[in-house]
Amino acid sequence: MNGLMQDYPLLLSTLIEHAARNHGATEVVSRDCDGVVRRSDWAGVAARARKVANLLDRLGVEEGDRVASLAWNTSDHLELYFGVPGSGRVLHTVNPRLFQEQINYVIDHGGSRFLFVDRDLLPLAIDIATKLPRIEAVIVLNAHPPHDAEVTCLDYEALLSRETDQYNWPRLNEESACTLCYTSGTTGNPKGVLYSHRSTVLHAFGALIADGMALSALDTVLLAVPLFHVNAWGVPFAAAMSGAKLVLPGPRLDGKSIYTLLRDEKVTFTLGVPTLWMGLFEYLASDVSAGELKALPLQRVLVGGSAASVDLIRKFDKILGVELIHAWGMTETSPLVTVCKPLQHHAGMSEDDLYEFRASQGRSLFGAELRIVDDRGDELPRDGVSTGDLQVRGAWIANRYFGGDEPAVDGEGWFPTGDVARISADGFMRITDRSKDVIKSGGEWISSVDLENVAVSHAGVAEAAVIGVPHPKWQERPLLLVRAAAGQVLKSEDLMAYMADRLARWWLPDDIIFVDSLPHTATGKLSKARLRDAYRYHFAACRDLSGN
Ligand code: ADP
């Protein structure tokens, strides 16, 4: 027997209309590409989203067609977030930091006919459009387009000015596609993940809970995660749902630019990848007084995308008095799956143990399930000790890639994450490595993440990467690459001695190399693939001490 409740599809259009009706006057602040701060509100974003929908009707974009954006975090991009999917089209957000070949690949694969672009990315967009004849026009946000370009360039503002801000949003099937994001393709071509209205709205509900992001109408959120990175971790939707004030930082994410927005807009919550926060602390250490830091109203920061070190958690606590909340997810998981918030029984922990605990990735939100399996695919116990391949399934987890023939999951819906993890009896998950980053030394596994965490806890280290390098005797041995903290003179033997006090002897890196900078992927993660490539012969000449 069915229940007798209404069939009310979970749609992004209902979300933006909810924001306009209930939090219409709450601000949405945007620092544009030219550095100018523009102020609007949720009612204003909704009105312009309706104009976008009318514009797409006029351009003849069909339901289900993809529309690409190559843009930073601005209010123009935000209105596309609602106007494009709300009207039944699919917003394909493209990461401008990918390699040019990958950008061409994903835009071609996504199949868009129109490309919305920020002015500083216009040369890139024109280049793409000349190579991909399917692109009918490049639509330039917040700037006048050139008249002499090889491809049709249209003026977004001029186009919108002709449209009304009234629109009857279609009552779509909630399973219809809303947005498309590609993985960064560290192995092979990037793969497209096609989210649905239903999965996206459920993800926003999940993200909002008190043990998740705990966003409310009292919050001001600085969105330091790019809108092109996994739906900006769902925050535009969660903010519209909760009525939080939203601050969009534009292209500049250096320490100073972030700090001024945190201060001037009285931000209470922000989120982003660990490298972003390292940049912020480097700026704060040199340019901001302790008094000014204390005055910041910031309360919580969510970090994810790669592991947050104990050191980073400690810094937020000690320097800013801010709770750093560690979260885990992937493009394929919308992305939020786990969030680390201590339970009542953790209250008695020592400060150091609590930091260590908070560096774990946390428990899954309702709506997603986790498990670890061994090489044969058999489930391993949740005992906090067994280590295995992490799998996930749930209401906002991908089933299949865009354009892919094969399911991305097994027969029971489990998606293999490529991460290696432990899960405790009370559900806390700790990533010990990515399966391709684990160092296989003499038949045993060494966690590159654990080594990096110990290295960055040394005051002289700003950033560290550990990779497994082929070794004639041990199969692989760890190599540590270090970017020293500004103004610090660090000796290899001192760092090695420091690490020796904290790690098993056979885990210690065989060598330490100091570098001026470490390579990052398009989403700000350490690019270990590039490092592995560059240093693959580093131990080639090593000999077994026994002479073999
Ligand atoms: P890509 O694989 O394209 O870089 P994602 O952004 O989807 O794309 O990255 C997902 C991966 O990032 C996860 O599988 C995991 O390895 C890593 N990751 C994400 N969050 C964390 C975290 N909190 N701790 C450790 N690793 C993380």
mmCIF file of N, CA and C in Angstrom, residues 294-380:
data_model
loop_
_atom_site.group_PDB
_atom_site.id
_atom_site.type_symbol
_atom_site.label_atom_id
_atom_site.label_comp_id
_atom_site.label_asym_id
_atom_site.label_seq_id
_atom_site.Cartn_x
_atom_site.Cartn_y
_atom_site.Cartn_z
ATOM 1 N N LYS A 294 42.166 37.673 16.466
ATOM 2 C CA LYS A 294 41.146 37.368 17.492
ATOM 3 C C LYS A 294 39.809 37.969 17.107
ATOM 4 N N ALA A 295 39.840 39.101 16.401
ATOM 5 C CA ALA A 295 38.593 39.803 16.077
ATOM 6 C C ALA A 295 37.797 39.130 14.943
ATOM 7 N N LEU A 296 38.429 38.174 14.266
ATOM 8 C CA LEU A 296 37.709 37.518 13.162
ATOM 9 C C LEU A 296 36.504 36.727 13.710
ATOM 10 N N PRO A 297 35.319 36.882 13.115
ATOM 11 C CA PRO A 297 34.166 36.118 13.625
ATOM 12 C C PRO A 297 34.105 34.669 13.133
ATOM 13 N N LEU A 298 35.107 34.246 12.375
ATOM 14 C CA LEU A 298 35.124 32.886 11.817
ATOM 15 C C LEU A 298 34.983 31.841 12.933
ATOM 16 N N GLN A 299 34.078 30.852 12.719
ATOM 17 C CA GLN A 299 33.868 29.810 13.744
ATOM 18 C C GLN A 299 34.292 28.424 13.272
ATOM 19 N N ARG A 300 33.939 28.101 12.012
ATOM 20 C CA ARG A 300 34.170 26.735 11.533
ATOM 21 C C ARG A 300 34.745 26.755 10.129
ATOM 22 N N VAL A 301 35.630 25.786 9.874
ATOM 23 C CA VAL A 301 36.182 25.643 8.524
ATOM 24 C C VAL A 301 36.081 24.166 8.156
ATOM 25 N N LEU A 302 35.541 23.878 6.994
ATOM 26 C CA LEU A 302 35.485 22.490 6.532
ATOM 27 C C LEU A 302 36.630 22.274 5.544
ATOM 28 N N VAL A 303 37.368 21.199 5.748
ATOM 29 C CA VAL A 303 38.502 20.934 4.867
ATOM 30 C C VAL A 303 38.373 19.530 4.300
ATOM 31 N N GLY A 304 38.744 19.365 3.030
ATOM 32 C CA GLY A 304 38.674 18.052 2.413
ATOM 33 C C GLY A 304 39.355 18.109 1.065
ATOM 34 N N GLY A 305 39.231 17.033 0.301
ATOM 35 C CA GLY A 305 39.878 17.002 -1.016
ATOM 36 C C GLY A 305 41.224 16.329 -0.934
ATOM 37 N N SER A 306 41.953 16.524 0.150
ATOM 38 C CA SER A 306 43.092 15.694 0.520
ATOM 39 C C SER A 306 43.214 15.780 2.033
ATOM 40 N N ALA A 307 44.093 14.957 2.605
ATOM 41 C CA ALA A 307 44.091 14.809 4.059
ATOM 42 C C ALA A 307 44.499 16.095 4.769
ATOM 43 N N ALA A 308 43.758 16.448 5.814
ATOM 44 C CA ALA A 308 44.148 17.577 6.665
ATOM 45 C C ALA A 308 45.093 17.030 7.727
ATOM 46 N N SER A 309 46.234 17.666 7.894
ATOM 47 C CA SER A 309 47.198 17.164 8.880
ATOM 48 C C SER A 309 46.813 17.632 10.282
ATOM 49 N N VAL A 310 47.344 16.916 11.275
ATOM 50 C CA VAL A 310 47.161 17.320 12.670
ATOM 51 C C VAL A 310 47.651 18.752 12.829
ATOM 52 N N ASP A 311 48.733 19.063 12.151
ATOM 53 C CA ASP A 311 49.333 20.390 12.266
ATOM 54 C C ASP A 311 48.348 21.484 11.828
ATOM 55 N N LEU A 312 47.630 21.227 10.759
ATOM 56 C CA LEU A 312 46.678 22.220 10.249
ATOM 57 C C LEU A 312 45.514 22.391 11.234
ATOM 58 N N ILE A 313 45.063 21.276 11.788
ATOM 59 C CA ILE A 313 43.947 21.327 12.749
ATOM 60 C C ILE A 313 44.387 22.132 13.982
ATOM 61 N N ARG A 314 45.614 21.865 14.412
ATOM 62 C CA ARG A 314 46.152 22.566 15.576
ATOM 63 C C ARG A 314 46.265 24.065 15.291
ATOM 64 N N LYS A 315 46.759 24.408 14.107
ATOM 65 C CA LYS A 315 46.924 25.830 13.749
ATOM 66 C C LYS A 315 45.582 26.570 13.796
ATOM 67 N N PHE A 316 44.564 25.986 13.205
ATOM 68 C CA PHE A 316 43.256 26.641 13.226
ATOM 69 C C PHE A 316 42.792 26.858 14.662
ATOM 70 N N ASP A 317 43.023 25.838 15.489
ATOM 71 C CA ASP A 317 42.579 25.919 16.875
ATOM 72 C C ASP A 317 43.378 26.985 17.636
ATOM 73 N N LYS A 318 44.709 26.884 17.566
ATOM 74 C CA LYS A 318 45.556 27.732 18.406
ATOM 75 C C LYS A 318 45.645 29.167 17.885
ATOM 76 N N ILE A 319 45.740 29.327 16.567
ATOM 77 C CA ILE A 319 45.961 30.681 16.033
ATOM 78 C C ILE A 319 44.645 31.422 15.841
ATOM 79 N N LEU A 320 43.623 30.704 15.393
ATOM 80 C CA LEU A 320 42.362 31.400 15.075
ATOM 81 C C LEU A 320 41.216 31.043 16.024
ATOM 82 N N GLY A 321 41.421 30.042 16.886
ATOM 83 C CA GLY A 321 40.320 29.614 17.764
ATOM 84 C C GLY A 321 39.160 29.058 16.955
ATOM 85 N N VAL A 322 39.485 28.397 15.831
ATOM 86 C CA VAL A 322 38.458 27.935 14.896
ATOM 87 C C VAL A 322 38.464 26.409 14.830
ATOM 88 N N GLU A 323 37.263 25.824 14.744
ATOM 89 C CA GLU A 323 37.145 24.368 14.634
ATOM 90 C C GLU A 323 37.368 23.962 13.181
ATOM 91 N N LEU A 324 38.401 23.152 12.941
ATOM 92 C CA LEU A 324 38.618 22.647 11.580
ATOM 93 C C LEU A 324 37.919 21.300 11.476
ATOM 94 N N ILE A 325 36.966 21.210 10.563
ATOM 95 C CA ILE A 325 36.167 19.992 10.423
ATOM 96 C C ILE A 325 36.657 19.250 9.186
ATOM 97 N N HIS A 326 37.110 18.031 9.410
ATOM 98 C CA HIS A 326 37.695 17.246 8.326
ATOM 99 C C HIS A 326 36.590 16.448 7.642
ATOM 100 N N ALA A 327 36.566 16.488 6.315
ATOM 101 C CA ALA A 327 35.521 15.771 5.570
ATOM 102 C C ALA A 327 36.164 15.031 4.410
ATOM 103 N N TRP A 328 35.473 14.008 3.935
ATOM 104 C CA TRP A 328 36.001 13.214 2.822
ATOM 105 C C TRP A 328 34.928 13.034 1.750
ATOM 106 N N GLY A 329 35.374 13.043 0.508
ATOM 107 C CA GLY A 329 34.461 12.759 -0.588
ATOM 108 C C GLY A 329 35.207 12.751 -1.906
ATOM 109 N N MET A 330 34.470 12.532 -2.972
ATOM 110 C CA MET A 330 35.041 12.465 -4.315
ATOM 111 C C MET A 330 34.050 13.074 -5.302
ATOM 112 N N THR A 331 34.528 13.304 -6.525
ATOM 113 C CA THR A 331 33.632 13.782 -7.573
ATOM 114 C C THR A 331 32.447 12.819 -7.710
ATOM 115 N N GLU A 332 32.732 11.544 -7.634
ATOM 116 C CA GLU A 332 31.692 10.519 -7.827
ATOM 117 C C GLU A 332 30.706 10.465 -6.670
ATOM 118 N N THR A 333 31.024 11.159 -5.560
ATOM 119 C CA THR A 333 30.150 11.058 -4.383
ATOM 120 C C THR A 333 29.525 12.406 -4.026
ATOM 121 N N SER A 334 29.481 13.318 -4.943
ATOM 122 C CA SER A 334 28.721 14.595 -4.894
ATOM 123 C C SER A 334 29.252 15.816 -4.134
ATOM 124 N N PRO A 335 30.180 15.912 -3.277
ATOM 125 C CA PRO A 335 31.147 14.912 -2.871
ATOM 126 C C PRO A 335 30.992 14.418 -1.426
ATOM 127 N N LEU A 336 30.212 15.090 -0.593
ATOM 128 C CA LEU A 336 30.367 14.850 0.840
ATOM 129 C C LEU A 336 29.845 13.477 1.270
ATOM 130 N N VAL A 337 30.684 12.683 1.921
ATOM 131 C CA VAL A 337 30.236 11.409 2.471
ATOM 132 C C VAL A 337 30.518 11.344 3.970
ATOM 133 N N THR A 338 31.742 11.682 4.373
ATOM 134 C CA THR A 338 32.036 11.619 5.812
ATOM 135 C C THR A 338 32.440 12.986 6.346
ATOM 136 N N VAL A 339 32.132 13.185 7.616
ATOM 137 C CA VAL A 339 32.499 14.407 8.323
ATOM 138 C C VAL A 339 32.981 13.978 9.705
ATOM 139 N N CYS A 340 34.063 14.598 10.177
ATOM 140 C CA CYS A 340 34.625 14.190 11.466
ATOM 141 C C CYS A 340 34.255 15.175 12.573
ATOM 142 N N LYS A 341 33.328 14.758 13.396
ATOM 143 C CA LYS A 341 32.977 15.553 14.592
ATOM 144 C C LYS A 341 33.015 14.600 15.784
ATOM 145 N N PRO A 342 33.741 14.974 16.831
ATOM 146 C CA PRO A 342 33.856 14.067 17.980
ATOM 147 C C PRO A 342 32.495 13.771 18.619
ATOM 148 N N LEU A 343 32.412 12.603 19.257
ATOM 149 C CA LEU A 343 31.184 12.215 19.966
ATOM 150 C C LEU A 343 31.359 12.522 21.455
ATOM 151 N N GLN A 344 30.291 12.287 22.210
ATOM 152 C CA GLN A 344 30.371 12.579 23.650
ATOM 153 C C GLN A 344 31.514 11.814 24.308
ATOM 154 N N HIS A 345 31.707 10.557 23.899
ATOM 155 C CA HIS A 345 32.715 9.751 24.602
ATOM 156 C C HIS A 345 34.155 10.145 24.252
ATOM 157 N N HIS A 346 34.343 11.084 23.309
ATOM 158 C CA HIS A 346 35.699 11.553 23.022
ATOM 159 C C HIS A 346 36.105 12.715 23.936
ATOM 160 N N ALA A 347 35.153 13.169 24.760
ATOM 161 C CA ALA A 347 35.393 14.389 25.544
ATOM 162 C C ALA A 347 36.602 14.264 26.467
ATOM 163 N N GLY A 348 36.866 13.059 26.975
ATOM 164 C CA GLY A 348 37.953 12.908 27.934
ATOM 165 C C GLY A 348 39.336 12.786 27.302
ATOM 166 N N MET A 349 39.434 12.875 25.978
ATOM 167 C CA MET A 349 40.733 12.662 25.303
ATOM 168 C C MET A 349 41.705 13.796 25.606
ATOM 169 N N SER A 350 42.997 13.482 25.584
ATOM 170 C CA SER A 350 43.997 14.544 25.726
ATOM 171 C C SER A 350 43.946 15.407 24.458
ATOM 172 N N GLU A 351 44.502 16.613 24.562
ATOM 173 C CA GLU A 351 44.452 17.519 23.416
ATOM 174 C C GLU A 351 45.124 16.877 22.193
ATOM 175 N N ASP A 352 46.274 16.254 22.412
ATOM 176 C CA ASP A 352 46.998 15.663 21.277
ATOM 177 C C ASP A 352 46.211 14.513 20.646
ATOM 178 N N ASP A 353 45.597 13.680 21.506
ATOM 179 C CA ASP A 353 44.816 12.557 20.972
ATOM 180 C C ASP A 353 43.606 13.068 20.195
ATOM 181 N N LEU A 354 43.035 14.163 20.701
ATOM 182 C CA LEU A 354 41.861 14.705 20.021
ATOM 183 C C LEU A 354 42.242 15.268 18.648
ATOM 184 N N TYR A 355 43.384 15.929 18.569
ATOM 185 C CA TYR A 355 43.835 16.431 17.253
ATOM 186 C C TYR A 355 44.047 15.257 16.305
ATOM 187 N N GLU A 356 44.680 14.232 16.840
ATOM 188 C CA GLU A 356 44.966 13.041 16.028
ATOM 189 C C GLU A 356 43.653 12.427 15.531
ATOM 190 N N PHE A 357 42.692 12.346 16.439
ATOM 191 C CA PHE A 357 41.388 11.794 16.085
ATOM 192 C C PHE A 357 40.712 12.652 15.007
ATOM 193 N N ARG A 358 40.807 13.977 15.180
ATOM 194 C CA ARG A 358 40.117 14.855 14.229
ATOM 195 C C ARG A 358 40.792 14.869 12.859
ATOM 196 N N ALA A 359 42.000 14.310 12.781
ATOM 197 C CA ALA A 359 42.649 14.177 11.469
ATOM 198 C C ALA A 359 42.121 12.953 10.721
ATOM 199 N N SER A 360 41.235 12.176 11.359
ATOM 200 C CA SER A 360 40.596 11.085 10.611
ATOM 201 C C SER A 360 39.444 11.687 9.804
ATOM 202 N N GLN A 361 38.914 10.916 8.851
ATOM 203 C CA GLN A 361 37.968 11.509 7.895
ATOM 204 C C GLN A 361 36.535 11.505 8.404
ATOM 205 N N GLY A 362 36.244 10.752 9.466
ATOM 206 C CA GLY A 362 34.938 10.871 10.109
ATOM 207 C C GLY A 362 33.907 9.832 9.714
ATOM 208 N N ARG A 363 32.675 10.103 10.115
ATOM 209 C CA ARG A 363 31.580 9.137 9.934
ATOM 210 C C ARG A 363 30.707 9.527 8.756
ATOM 211 N N SER A 364 30.064 8.514 8.163
ATOM 212 C CA SER A 364 29.260 8.842 6.990
ATOM 213 C C SER A 364 27.950 9.503 7.405
ATOM 214 N N LEU A 365 27.528 10.444 6.574
ATOM 215 C CA LEU A 365 26.237 11.098 6.754
ATOM 216 C C LEU A 365 25.157 10.074 6.437
ATOM 217 N N PHE A 366 23.959 10.264 6.985
ATOM 218 C CA PHE A 366 22.862 9.395 6.572
ATOM 219 C C PHE A 366 22.612 9.637 5.078
ATOM 220 N N GLY A 367 22.465 8.547 4.334
ATOM 221 C CA GLY A 367 22.264 8.675 2.886
ATOM 222 C C GLY A 367 23.404 8.033 2.127
ATOM 223 N N ALA A 368 24.499 7.747 2.823
ATOM 224 C CA ALA A 368 25.632 7.067 2.183
ATOM 225 C C ALA A 368 26.176 6.018 3.158
ATOM 226 N N GLU A 369 26.641 4.906 2.602
ATOM 227 C CA GLU A 369 27.196 3.823 3.429
ATOM 228 C C GLU A 369 28.627 3.547 3.009
ATOM 229 N N LEU A 370 29.425 3.111 3.977
ATOM 230 C CA LEU A 370 30.834 2.791 3.710
ATOM 231 C C LEU A 370 31.126 1.355 4.084
ATOM 232 N N ARG A 371 32.107 0.770 3.421
ATOM 233 C CA ARG A 371 32.665 -0.488 3.926
ATOM 234 C C ARG A 371 34.081 -0.643 3.378
ATOM 235 N N ILE A 372 34.862 -1.513 4.031
ATOM 236 C CA ILE A 372 36.186 -1.836 3.485
ATOM 237 C C ILE A 372 36.214 -3.318 3.136
ATOM 238 N N VAL A 373 36.941 -3.622 2.051
ATOM 239 C CA VAL A 373 37.001 -5.018 1.588
ATOM 240 C C VAL A 373 38.461 -5.426 1.355
ATOM 241 N N ASP A 374 38.677 -6.735 1.378
ATOM 242 C CA ASP A 374 40.029 -7.238 1.088
ATOM 243 C C ASP A 374 40.188 -7.453 -0.424
ATOM 244 N N ASP A 375 41.325 -8.051 -0.814
ATOM 245 C CA ASP A 375 41.621 -8.236 -2.244
ATOM 246 C C ASP A 375 40.571 -9.053 -2.980
ATOM 247 N N ARG A 376 39.902 -9.962 -2.235
ATOM 248 C CA ARG A 376 38.875 -10.807 -2.875
ATOM 249 C C ARG A 376 37.500 -10.147 -2.884
ATOM 250 N N GLY A 377 37.406 -8.960 -2.288
ATOM 251 C CA GLY A 377 36.122 -8.260 -2.246
ATOM 252 C C GLY A 377 35.290 -8.634 -1.030
ATOM 253 N N ASP A 378 35.887 -9.396 -0.081
ATOM 254 C CA ASP A 378 35.136 -9.742 1.132
ATOM 255 C C ASP A 378 35.222 -8.605 2.145
ATOM 256 N N GLU A 379 34.087 -8.341 2.781
ATOM 257 C CA GLU A 379 34.052 -7.223 3.728
ATOM 258 C C GLU A 379 34.953 -7.493 4.927
ATOM 259 N N LEU A 380 35.659 -6.466 5.367
ATOM 260 C CA LEU A 380 36.551 -6.574 6.525
ATOM 261 C C LEU A 380 35.851 -5.976 7.745
#
